[in-house]
């Protein structure tokens, strides 16, 4: 079975600081995709960043970057220079055959 | 920028009733999905749809549920004989080229079963 685990139910960070959200996964597939989605209080799901498993280079998107460790099946999200607008639930997801397998989410709190 | 829309934003129904949740995916997208999120819990995949048929469905998506693309724009989720535990946010998503592409999510429909 394919699973995604986010072990941090809640994280907090001071504005302008850096925070890392953890995600581990399990899959028997050799080729797959990993995603981080953000869900602000409006409840809409917004893609933050995407990583292709066959690419060794870690994906980056402005202040967001990932640390993808394929052997360890780890896919953490780093948010640099945290902003108040980053406050949201963050979900890690694994693509597997036409569906996304979701983690339980991490609530990110930004302290002003 | 194109977006996925969902109606209604909030649906209240009595237990045992049937509801239809509507979604309008982005026009050039070919793959469509339904997810649900029970309050405080993680997002759960329900079903994916491509070329007018279900591609994949989860254990949650039993005979109580059905999906349909009745015309060229709408994508609906029907829930028959609703139960209290069906209360959740239901998200529709679409992609151009399958799950490996960015899934564009709609704003969700909050279903409350009383």
Coordinates of N, CA and C in Angstrom, one line a residue:
Chain A
X1 N 0.8 -1.2 0.0 CA 0.0 0.0 0.0 C 0.9 1.2 0.0
X2 N 0.4 2.2 -0.7 CA 1.1 3.5 -0.7 C 0.6 4.4 0.3
X3 N 1.6 5.0 1.1 CA 1.2 5.9 2.2 C 2.0 7.1 2.2
X4 N 1.5 8.1 2.8 CA 2.2 9.4 3.0 C 2.0 9.8 4.5
X5 N 3.1 10.1 5.1 CA 3.0 10.4 6.6 C 3.6 11.8 6.8
X6 N 2.8 12.6 7.5 CA 3.3 13.9 8.0 C 3.2 13.8 9.5
X7 N 4.4 13.8 10.1 CA 4.4 13.5 11.6 C 4.2 14.8 12.4
X8 N 4.1 15.9 11.8 CA 4.0 17.2 12.6 C 2.6 17.7 12.4
X9 N 1.7 17.5 13.3 CA 0.4 18.1 13.2 C 0.4 19.6 13.1
X10 N 1.3 20.2 13.8 CA 1.3 21.7 13.9 C 2.8 22.2 14.0
X11 N 3.1 23.3 13.3 CA 4.4 23.9 13.4 C 4.2 25.4 13.5
X12 N 5.0 26.1 14.2 CA 5.0 27.5 14.3 C 6.3 28.1 14.0
X13 N 6.3 29.3 13.4 CA 7.6 29.9 13.1 C 7.4 31.4 13.2
X14 N 8.5 32.1 13.5 CA 8.5 33.5 13.6 C 8.5 34.1 12.2
X15 N 7.8 35.2 12.0 CA 7.8 35.8 10.6 C 9.2 36.1 10.2
X16 N 9.5 35.9 9.0 CA 10.8 36.1 8.4 C 11.8 35.0 8.6
X17 N 11.5 34.0 9.5 CA 12.3 32.9 9.8 C 12.1 31.8 8.8
X18 N 12.8 30.7 8.9 CA 12.7 29.5 8.0 C 12.1 28.4 8.8
X19 N 11.3 27.6 8.1 CA 10.6 26.5 8.7 C 10.7 25.3 7.8
X20 N 10.8 24.1 8.3 CA 10.8 22.9 7.5 C 9.7 22.0 7.9
X21 N 8.9 21.6 7.0 CA 7.8 20.6 7.2 C 8.2 19.2 6.7
X22 N 8.0 18.2 7.5 CA 8.4 16.9 7.1 C 7.3 16.1 6.4
X23 N 7.8 15.2 5.6 CA 6.9 14.2 4.9 C 7.7 13.0 4.5
X24 N 7.2 11.9 4.9 CA 7.8 10.6 4.4 C 6.7 9.8 3.7
X25 N 7.1 8.9 2.8 CA 6.1 8.2 2.0 C 6.6 6.8 1.7
X26 N 5.7 6.0 1.2 CA 6.1 4.7 0.9 C 5.4 4.3 -0.4
X27 N 6.1 3.8 -1.4 CA 5.6 3.4 -2.6 C 6.5 2.3 -3.2
X28 N 5.9 1.4 -4.0 CA 6.7 0.4 -4.7 C 7.0 0.8 -6.1
X29 N 6.4 2.0 -6.5 CA 6.7 2.5 -7.9 C 8.1 3.1 -7.9
X30 N 8.7 3.0 -9.1 CA 10.0 3.6 -9.3 C 9.9 5.0 -9.8
X31 N 8.8 5.3 -10.5 CA 8.6 6.6 -11.0 C 7.3 7.2 -10.5
X32 N 7.4 8.3 -9.9 CA 6.3 8.9 -9.3 C 6.5 10.4 -9.1
X33 N 5.5 11.1 -8.6 CA 5.6 12.5 -8.4 C 5.2 12.8 -7.0
X34 N 5.8 13.9 -6.4 CA 5.4 14.3 -5.1 C 5.0 15.8 -5.1
X35 N 4.1 16.1 -4.3 CA 3.6 17.5 -4.3 C 3.5 18.0 -2.8
X36 N 3.6 19.3 -2.7 CA 3.1 20.0 -1.5 C 2.0 20.9 -1.9
X37 N 0.8 20.8 -1.2 CA -0.3 21.6 -1.5 C -0.5 22.5 -0.2
X38 N -1.0 23.7 -0.4 CA -1.3 24.6 0.7 C -2.9 24.7 0.8
X39 N -3.4 24.7 1.9 CA -4.8 25.0 2.1 C -5.0 26.1 3.1
X40 N -5.2 27.3 2.7 CA -5.4 28.4 3.6 C -6.8 28.3 4.2
X41 N -7.1 29.3 5.1 CA -8.4 29.2 5.7 C -9.6 29.2 4.8
X42 N -9.4 29.7 3.6 CA -10.5 29.7 2.6 C -10.8 28.3 2.1
X43 N -10.0 27.3 2.5 CA -10.1 25.9 2.2 C -9.8 25.5 0.8
X44 N -9.4 26.4 -0.1 CA -9.0 26.1 -1.4 C -7.7 25.4 -1.4
X45 N -7.4 24.4 -2.2 CA -6.2 23.7 -2.3 C -5.3 24.4 -3.4
X46 N -4.1 24.7 -3.0 CA -3.2 25.4 -4.0 C -1.9 24.7 -4.0
X47 N -1.4 24.4 -5.2 CA -0.2 23.7 -5.4 C 1.0 24.7 -5.0
X48 N 1.9 24.2 -4.2 CA 3.1 24.9 -3.7 C 4.3 24.5 -4.6
X49 N 4.5 23.2 -4.7 CA 5.7 22.8 -5.4 C 5.5 21.3 -5.8
X50 N 6.2 20.9 -6.8 CA 6.1 19.6 -7.4 C 7.5 19.0 -7.6
X51 N 7.7 17.7 -7.3 CA 9.0 17.1 -7.5 C 8.8 15.8 -8.3
X52 N 9.6 15.6 -9.4 CA 9.5 14.4 -10.1 C 10.6 13.4 -9.6
X53 N 10.2 12.2 -9.3 CA 11.1 11.3 -8.6 C 12.4 11.0 -9.4
X54 N 12.3 11.0 -10.7 CA 13.5 10.7 -11.5 C 14.5 11.8 -11.5
X55 N 14.1 13.0 -11.0 CA 15.0 14.1 -11.0 C 15.7 14.2 -9.7
X56 N 17.0 14.2 -9.7 CA 17.7 14.3 -8.4 C 17.8 15.7 -7.9
X57 N 17.6 16.7 -8.8 CA 17.7 18.1 -8.3 C 16.4 18.4 -7.5
X58 N 16.6 19.0 -6.4 CA 15.5 19.5 -5.6 C 14.7 20.6 -6.2
X59 N 13.4 20.5 -6.2 CA 12.6 21.6 -6.8 C 12.6 22.8 -5.9
X60 N 12.6 24.0 -6.5 CA 12.4 25.2 -5.8 C 11.4 26.1 -6.5
X61 N 10.8 26.9 -5.7 CA 9.7 27.8 -6.2 C 9.8 29.0 -5.3
X62 N 10.6 30.0 -5.7 CA 10.7 31.2 -4.9 C 11.2 30.9 -3.5
X63 N 10.4 31.2 -2.5 CA 10.8 31.0 -1.1 C 10.6 29.5 -0.7
X64 N 10.0 28.7 -1.5 CA 9.7 27.3 -1.2 C 10.7 26.4 -1.9
X65 N 11.3 25.4 -1.1 CA 12.1 24.5 -1.7 C 11.9 23.1 -1.0
X66 N 12.3 22.1 -1.7 CA 12.2 20.8 -1.0 C 13.5 20.1 -0.9
X67 N 13.6 19.2 0.1 CA 14.7 18.3 0.3 C 14.2 16.9 0.0
X68 N 14.5 16.4 -1.2 CA 14.0 15.1 -1.7 C 15.1 14.1 -1.5
X69 N 14.8 13.1 -0.7 CA 15.7 12.0 -0.4 C 15.1 10.8 -0.8
X70 N 15.3 10.3 -2.1 CA 14.6 9.2 -2.6 C 14.8 7.9 -1.9
X71 N 16.1 7.7 -1.5 CA 16.4 6.4 -0.9 C 15.7 6.3 0.5
X72 N 15.6 7.4 1.2 CA 15.0 7.5 2.5 C 13.5 7.7 2.4
X73 N 13.0 8.0 1.2 CA 11.6 8.3 0.9 C 11.1 9.4 1.8
X74 N 11.9 10.5 1.7 CA 11.6 11.7 2.5 C 11.4 12.9 1.5
X75 N 10.5 13.7 1.8 CA 10.2 14.9 1.0 C 9.8 16.0 1.8
X76 N 10.7 16.8 2.3 CA 10.4 17.9 3.3 C 10.3 19.2 2.5
X77 N 9.5 20.1 3.0 CA 9.3 21.4 2.4 C 10.0 22.5 3.3
X78 N 10.8 23.3 2.7 CA 11.4 24.4 3.5 C 10.8 25.7 3.0
X79 N 10.4 26.5 3.9 CA 9.8 27.8 3.6 C 10.7 28.8 4.2
X80 N 11.3 29.6 3.4 CA 12.3 30.7 3.8 C 11.5 32.0 3.9
X81 N 12.1 32.9 4.8 CA 11.5 34.2 5.0 C 10.0 34.1 5.1
X82 N 9.5 33.4 6.1 CA 8.1 33.1 6.3 C 7.3 34.4 6.4
X83 N 6.1 34.4 5.7 CA 5.3 35.5 5.7 C 3.9 35.1 6.3
X84 N 3.2 36.2 6.8 CA 1.9 35.9 7.4 C 1.0 35.2 6.5
X85 N 1.1 35.4 5.2 CA 0.2 34.8 4.3 C 0.5 33.3 4.0
X86 N 1.6 32.8 4.6 CA 2.0 31.4 4.5 C 1.2 30.6 5.5
X87 N 0.5 31.2 6.5 CA -0.2 30.5 7.4 C -1.3 29.6 6.8
X88 N -1.3 28.3 7.0 CA -2.2 27.4 6.3 C -2.0 26.0 6.7
X89 N -2.8 25.1 6.2 CA -2.5 23.7 6.3 C -1.7 23.3 5.1
X90 N -0.7 22.5 5.3 CA 0.2 22.1 4.2 C 0.1 20.5 4.1
X91 N -0.3 20.1 2.9 CA -0.4 18.7 2.7 C 0.6 18.2 1.7
X92 N 1.2 17.1 2.0 CA 2.1 16.4 1.2 C 1.3 15.3 0.4
X93 N 1.6 15.1 -0.8 CA 0.9 14.1 -1.6 C 1.8 13.4 -2.6
X94 N 1.4 12.1 -2.8 CA 2.2 11.3 -3.7 C 1.3 10.9 -4.9
X95 N 1.8 11.1 -6.1 CA 1.0 10.7 -7.2 C 1.1 9.2 -7.5
X96 N 0.0 8.5 -7.6 CA 0.1 7.1 -7.9 C -1.1 6.7 -8.8
X97 N -0.8 6.5 -10.1 CA -1.8 5.9 -10.9 C -3.2 6.6 -10.9
X98 N -3.2 7.8 -11.4 CA -4.4 8.6 -11.5 C -5.0 9.2 -10.2
X99 N -4.3 9.0 -9.1 CA -4.8 9.5 -7.9 C -3.7 10.1 -7.0
X100 N -4.0 11.0 -6.1 CA -3.1 11.5 -5.2 C -3.4 10.8 -3.8
X101 N -2.3 10.4 -3.2 CA -2.4 9.9 -1.8 C -1.9 11.0 -0.9
X102 N -2.7 11.3 0.0 CA -2.5 12.5 0.8 C -2.0 12.2 2.2
X103 N -1.1 13.1 2.7 CA -0.7 13.0 4.2 C -1.8 13.7 5.0
X104 N -1.7 13.6 6.3 CA -2.7 14.2 7.2 C -2.6 15.7 7.3
X105 N -1.6 16.3 6.9 CA -1.5 17.7 6.9 C -0.7 18.2 8.1
X106 N -0.1 19.4 7.9 CA 0.6 20.1 9.0 C 0.1 21.5 9.0
X107 N -0.4 21.9 10.2 CA -0.9 23.3 10.3 C 0.3 24.2 10.6
X108 N 0.5 25.2 9.8 CA 1.6 26.1 10.0 C 1.1 27.5 10.5
X109 N 1.7 27.8 11.6 CA 1.3 29.1 12.3 C 2.5 30.1 12.1
X110 N 2.2 31.3 11.7 CA 3.2 32.3 11.6 C 3.0 33.3 12.7
X111 N 4.1 33.5 13.5 CA 4.0 34.4 14.6 C 4.6 35.8 14.1
X112 N 3.8 36.8 14.3 CA 4.3 38.2 13.8 C 5.3 38.7 14.7
Chain B
X1 N -7.1 34.2 -15.2 CA -6.6 32.8 -15.1 C -7.8 31.8 -15.0
X2 N -7.8 30.8 -15.8 CA -8.9 29.8 -15.7 C -9.0 29.2 -14.3
X3 N -10.2 28.8 -13.9 CA -10.3 28.2 -12.6 C -11.4 27.2 -12.6
X4 N -11.4 26.3 -11.7 CA -12.4 25.3 -11.5 C -13.5 25.9 -10.6
X5 N -14.7 25.7 -10.9 CA -15.8 26.2 -10.1 C -16.6 25.1 -9.6
X6 N -17.2 25.3 -8.4 CA -18.1 24.3 -7.8 C -19.4 25.0 -7.3
X7 N -20.5 24.3 -7.4 CA -21.7 24.8 -6.9 C -22.5 23.6 -6.2
X8 N -23.2 23.8 -5.2 CA -23.2 25.1 -4.4 C -22.0 25.1 -3.5
X9 N -21.8 26.3 -2.8 CA -20.7 26.4 -1.9 C -21.1 25.6 -0.6
X10 N -22.3 25.6 -0.3 CA -22.8 24.9 0.9 C -24.1 24.2 0.7
X11 N -24.2 23.0 1.0 CA -25.4 22.2 0.8 C -25.8 21.5 2.1
X12 N -27.0 21.8 2.5 CA -27.5 21.1 3.7 C -28.6 20.2 3.3
X13 N -28.6 18.9 3.7 CA -29.5 18.0 3.3 C -29.9 17.1 4.5
X14 N -31.0 16.4 4.4 CA -31.4 15.5 5.5 C -30.9 14.1 5.1
X15 N -30.6 13.4 6.2 CA -30.2 12.0 6.0 C -31.1 11.2 5.2
X16 N -30.6 10.5 4.2 CA -31.4 9.7 3.4 C -31.7 10.3 2.0
X17 N -31.5 11.6 1.9 CA -31.7 12.3 0.7 C -30.5 12.1 -0.3
X18 N -30.8 12.5 -1.5 CA -29.8 12.4 -2.6 C -29.3 13.8 -2.8
X19 N -28.0 14.0 -3.0 CA -27.5 15.3 -3.4 C -26.6 15.2 -4.7
X20 N -26.6 16.2 -5.4 CA -25.7 16.3 -6.6 C -24.8 17.5 -6.4
X21 N -23.5 17.3 -6.4 CA -22.5 18.3 -6.3 C -22.0 18.6 -7.7
X22 N -21.9 19.8 -8.0 CA -21.5 20.2 -9.4 C -20.2 20.9 -9.5
X23 N -19.5 20.6 -10.6 CA -18.2 21.1 -10.8 C -18.1 21.5 -12.3
X24 N -17.4 22.6 -12.5 CA -17.0 23.0 -13.9 C -15.5 23.0 -14.0
X25 N -14.9 22.0 -14.6 CA -13.4 21.9 -14.7 C -12.9 23.0 -15.7
X26 N -11.7 23.2 -15.7 CA -11.0 24.1 -16.7 C -11.3 23.4 -18.1
X27 N -11.6 24.3 -19.0 CA -12.2 23.8 -20.3 C -11.3 22.9 -21.1
X28 N -10.0 23.0 -21.1 CA -9.1 22.1 -21.9 C -8.6 21.0 -21.1
X29 N -9.1 20.8 -19.9 CA -8.6 19.7 -19.1 C -9.3 18.4 -19.4
X30 N -8.6 17.3 -19.2 CA -9.2 16.0 -19.6 C -9.4 15.0 -18.5
X31 N -8.8 15.3 -17.4 CA -8.9 14.4 -16.2 C -9.6 15.1 -15.1
X32 N -10.5 14.4 -14.4 CA -11.3 15.1 -13.4 C -11.3 14.2 -12.1
X33 N -11.4 14.8 -11.0 CA -11.2 14.1 -9.7 C -12.2 14.7 -8.7
X34 N -12.6 13.8 -7.8 CA -13.3 14.3 -6.6 C -12.6 13.8 -5.4
X35 N -12.5 14.7 -4.4 CA -11.9 14.4 -3.1 C -12.9 14.9 -2.0
X36 N -12.7 14.3 -0.9 CA -13.5 14.8 0.3 C -12.5 15.0 1.4
X37 N -13.0 16.0 2.3 CA -12.2 16.3 3.5 C -13.2 16.4 4.6
X38 N -13.2 15.4 5.5 CA -14.0 15.5 6.7 C -13.3 16.5 7.6
X39 N -14.1 17.3 8.3 CA -13.5 18.4 9.1 C -12.4 17.9 10.0
X40 N -11.3 18.5 9.9 CA -10.2 18.2 10.8 C -9.4 17.0 10.4
X41 N -9.8 16.4 9.3 CA -9.0 15.2 8.8 C -8.4 15.4 7.4
X42 N -7.7 14.4 7.0 CA -6.9 14.6 5.8 C -7.8 14.5 4.5
X43 N -7.3 15.0 3.4 CA -8.0 14.9 2.2 C -8.0 13.5 1.7
X44 N -9.1 13.0 1.2 CA -9.2 11.6 0.8 C -9.7 11.6 -0.7
X45 N -9.0 10.8 -1.5 CA -9.3 10.6 -2.9 C -10.6 9.8 -3.0
X46 N -11.5 10.2 -3.9 CA -12.7 9.5 -4.1 C -12.6 8.8 -5.5
X47 N -12.4 9.6 -6.5 CA -12.5 9.0 -7.9 C -11.8 9.9 -8.9
X48 N -11.3 9.2 -9.9 CA -10.8 10.0 -11.1 C -11.5 9.6 -12.3
X49 N -11.6 10.4 -13.3 CA -12.5 10.3 -14.4 C -11.8 10.8 -15.7
X50 N -11.8 9.9 -16.7 CA -11.1 10.3 -17.9 C -11.8 9.6 -19.1
X51 N -12.0 10.4 -20.1 CA -12.6 9.8 -21.4 C -14.0 9.2 -21.1
X52 N -14.7 9.9 -20.3 CA -16.1 9.5 -20.0 C -16.2 8.2 -19.2
X53 N -15.2 7.9 -18.5 CA -15.3 6.7 -17.6 C -14.4 6.9 -16.4
X54 N -14.7 6.1 -15.3 CA -13.9 6.1 -14.1 C -12.6 5.5 -14.4
X55 N -11.5 6.2 -14.0 CA -10.2 5.6 -14.2 C -9.8 4.9 -12.9
X56 N -10.1 5.4 -11.8 CA -9.7 4.8 -10.5 C -10.7 5.3 -9.5
X57 N -10.9 4.5 -8.5 CA -11.8 4.9 -7.4 C -11.3 4.3 -6.1
X58 N -11.5 4.9 -5.0 CA -11.1 4.5 -3.7 C -12.2 3.6 -3.1
X59 N -11.8 3.0 -1.9 CA -12.7 2.2 -1.2 C -13.9 3.0 -0.7
X60 N -13.7 4.3 -0.5 CA -14.8 5.1 -0.1 C -15.9 5.2 -1.2
X61 N -15.5 5.2 -2.4 CA -16.4 5.4 -3.5 C -17.2 4.1 -3.8
X62 N -18.2 3.9 -3.0 CA -19.0 2.6 -3.2 C -20.2 2.9 -4.0
X63 N -21.2 2.0 -3.9 CA -22.4 2.2 -4.7 C -23.3 3.4 -4.4
X64 N -22.9 4.0 -3.3 CA -23.7 5.2 -2.9 C -23.3 6.4 -3.7
X65 N -22.1 6.3 -4.4 CA -21.6 7.4 -5.1 C -21.6 7.1 -6.6
X66 N -21.8 8.2 -7.4 CA -21.6 8.1 -8.8 C -21.2 9.4 -9.4
X67 N -20.5 9.3 -10.5 CA -20.0 10.6 -11.2 C -20.5 10.5 -12.6
X68 N -20.6 11.7 -13.2 CA -21.1 11.9 -14.5 C -20.6 13.2 -15.1
X69 N -20.4 13.1 -16.4 CA -20.1 14.3 -17.2 C -21.3 14.5 -18.1
X70 N -22.3 15.1 -17.7 CA -23.5 15.1 -18.5 C -23.5 15.9 -19.8
X71 N -22.5 16.9 -19.8 CA -22.3 17.7 -21.0 C -20.9 18.0 -21.2
X72 N -20.5 18.9 -22.0 CA -19.1 19.2 -22.2 C -18.4 20.0 -21.2
X73 N -19.2 20.5 -20.2 CA -18.6 21.3 -19.2 C -18.7 20.9 -17.8
X74 N -19.8 20.3 -17.4 CA -20.1 19.9 -16.0 C -19.5 18.5 -15.7
X75 N -19.1 18.4 -14.4 CA -18.7 17.1 -13.8 C -19.4 17.0 -12.5
X76 N -20.2 16.0 -12.3 CA -21.1 15.9 -11.1 C -20.7 14.7 -10.3
X77 N -20.9 14.9 -9.0 CA -20.8 13.8 -8.0 C -22.2 13.7 -7.4
X78 N -22.8 12.5 -7.5 CA -24.1 12.2 -6.9 C -23.9 11.3 -5.7
X79 N -24.5 11.7 -4.6 CA -24.4 10.9 -3.4 C -25.9 10.5 -3.0
X80 N -26.1 9.2 -3.1 CA -27.5 8.7 -2.8 C -27.6 8.4 -1.4
X81 N -28.8 8.5 -0.8 CA -29.1 8.1 0.5 C -28.0 8.6 1.5
X82 N -27.9 9.9 1.6 CA -26.8 10.5 2.4 C -26.9 10.0 3.9
X83 N -25.7 9.9 4.5 CA -25.5 9.6 5.9 C -24.9 10.7 6.6
X84 N -25.0 10.7 7.9 CA -24.4 11.8 8.7 C -22.9 11.8 8.4
X85 N -22.2 10.7 8.2 CA -20.8 10.7 8.0 C -20.4 11.2 6.7
X86 N -21.3 11.5 5.8 CA -21.0 12.0 4.5 C -20.7 13.5 4.6
X87 N -21.0 14.1 5.8 CA -20.8 15.5 6.0 C -19.3 15.8 5.8
X88 N -18.9 16.7 4.9 CA -17.5 17.0 4.6 C -17.4 18.1 3.6
X89 N -16.2 18.5 3.3 CA -15.9 19.4 2.2 C -15.6 18.4 1.0
X90 N -16.2 18.7 -0.1 CA -16.0 17.9 -1.3 C -15.3 18.8 -2.4
X91 N -14.1 18.4 -2.8 CA -13.3 19.2 -3.7 C -13.3 18.5 -5.1
X92 N -13.5 19.3 -6.1 CA -13.3 18.8 -7.4 C -12.0 19.3 -7.9
X93 N -11.3 18.6 -8.8 CA -10.1 19.0 -9.4 C -10.0 18.6 -10.8
X94 N -9.2 19.2 -11.6 CA -9.0 18.8 -13.0 C -7.5 19.1 -13.4
X95 N -7.1 18.2 -14.3 CA -5.7 18.4 -14.9 C -5.8 18.2 -16.4
X96 N -4.8 18.8 -17.0 CA -4.7 18.6 -18.4 C -4.2 17.2 -18.8
X97 N -3.2 16.8 -18.1 CA -2.5 15.5 -18.5 C -2.4 14.4 -17.5
X98 N -3.3 14.4 -16.6 CA -3.3 13.3 -15.6 C -2.7 13.8 -14.2
X99 N -2.7 12.9 -13.3 CA -2.3 13.3 -11.9 C -0.9 13.9 -11.8
X100 N -0.1 13.6 -12.7 CA 1.3 14.1 -12.7 C 1.4 15.6 -12.9
X101 N 0.3 16.1 -13.5 CA 0.3 17.5 -13.7 C -0.3 18.2 -12.5
X102 N -0.2 19.5 -12.4 CA -0.8 20.2 -11.3 C -2.3 20.0 -11.3
X103 N -2.9 19.6 -10.2 CA -4.3 19.5 -10.1 C -4.9 20.9 -9.7
X104 N -5.8 21.4 -10.5 CA -6.4 22.7 -10.1 C -7.7 22.3 -9.4
X105 N -7.7 22.8 -8.2 CA -8.9 22.5 -7.3 C -9.9 23.6 -7.3
X106 N -11.2 23.2 -7.2 CA -12.3 24.1 -7.0 C -12.3 24.6 -5.6
X107 N -13.1 25.5 -5.2 CA -13.2 26.0 -3.9 C -13.9 25.1 -2.9
X108 N -14.5 24.0 -3.4 CA -15.1 23.1 -2.5 C -16.6 23.3 -2.3
X109 N -17.3 22.3 -2.0 CA -18.7 22.3 -1.5 C -18.8 21.7 -0.1
X110 N -19.3 22.5 0.8 CA -19.5 22.0 2.1 C -20.8 21.3 2.2
X111 N -20.8 20.0 2.5 CA -22.0 19.2 2.6 C -22.3 18.9 4.0
X112 N -23.5 19.3 4.5 CA -23.9 19.1 5.9 C -25.1 18.2 5.8
X113 N -25.0 17.0 6.4 CA -26.1 16.1 6.5 C -26.7 16.1 7.9
X114 N -27.9 16.4 8.0 CA -28.5 16.5 9.3 C -29.5 15.3 9.6

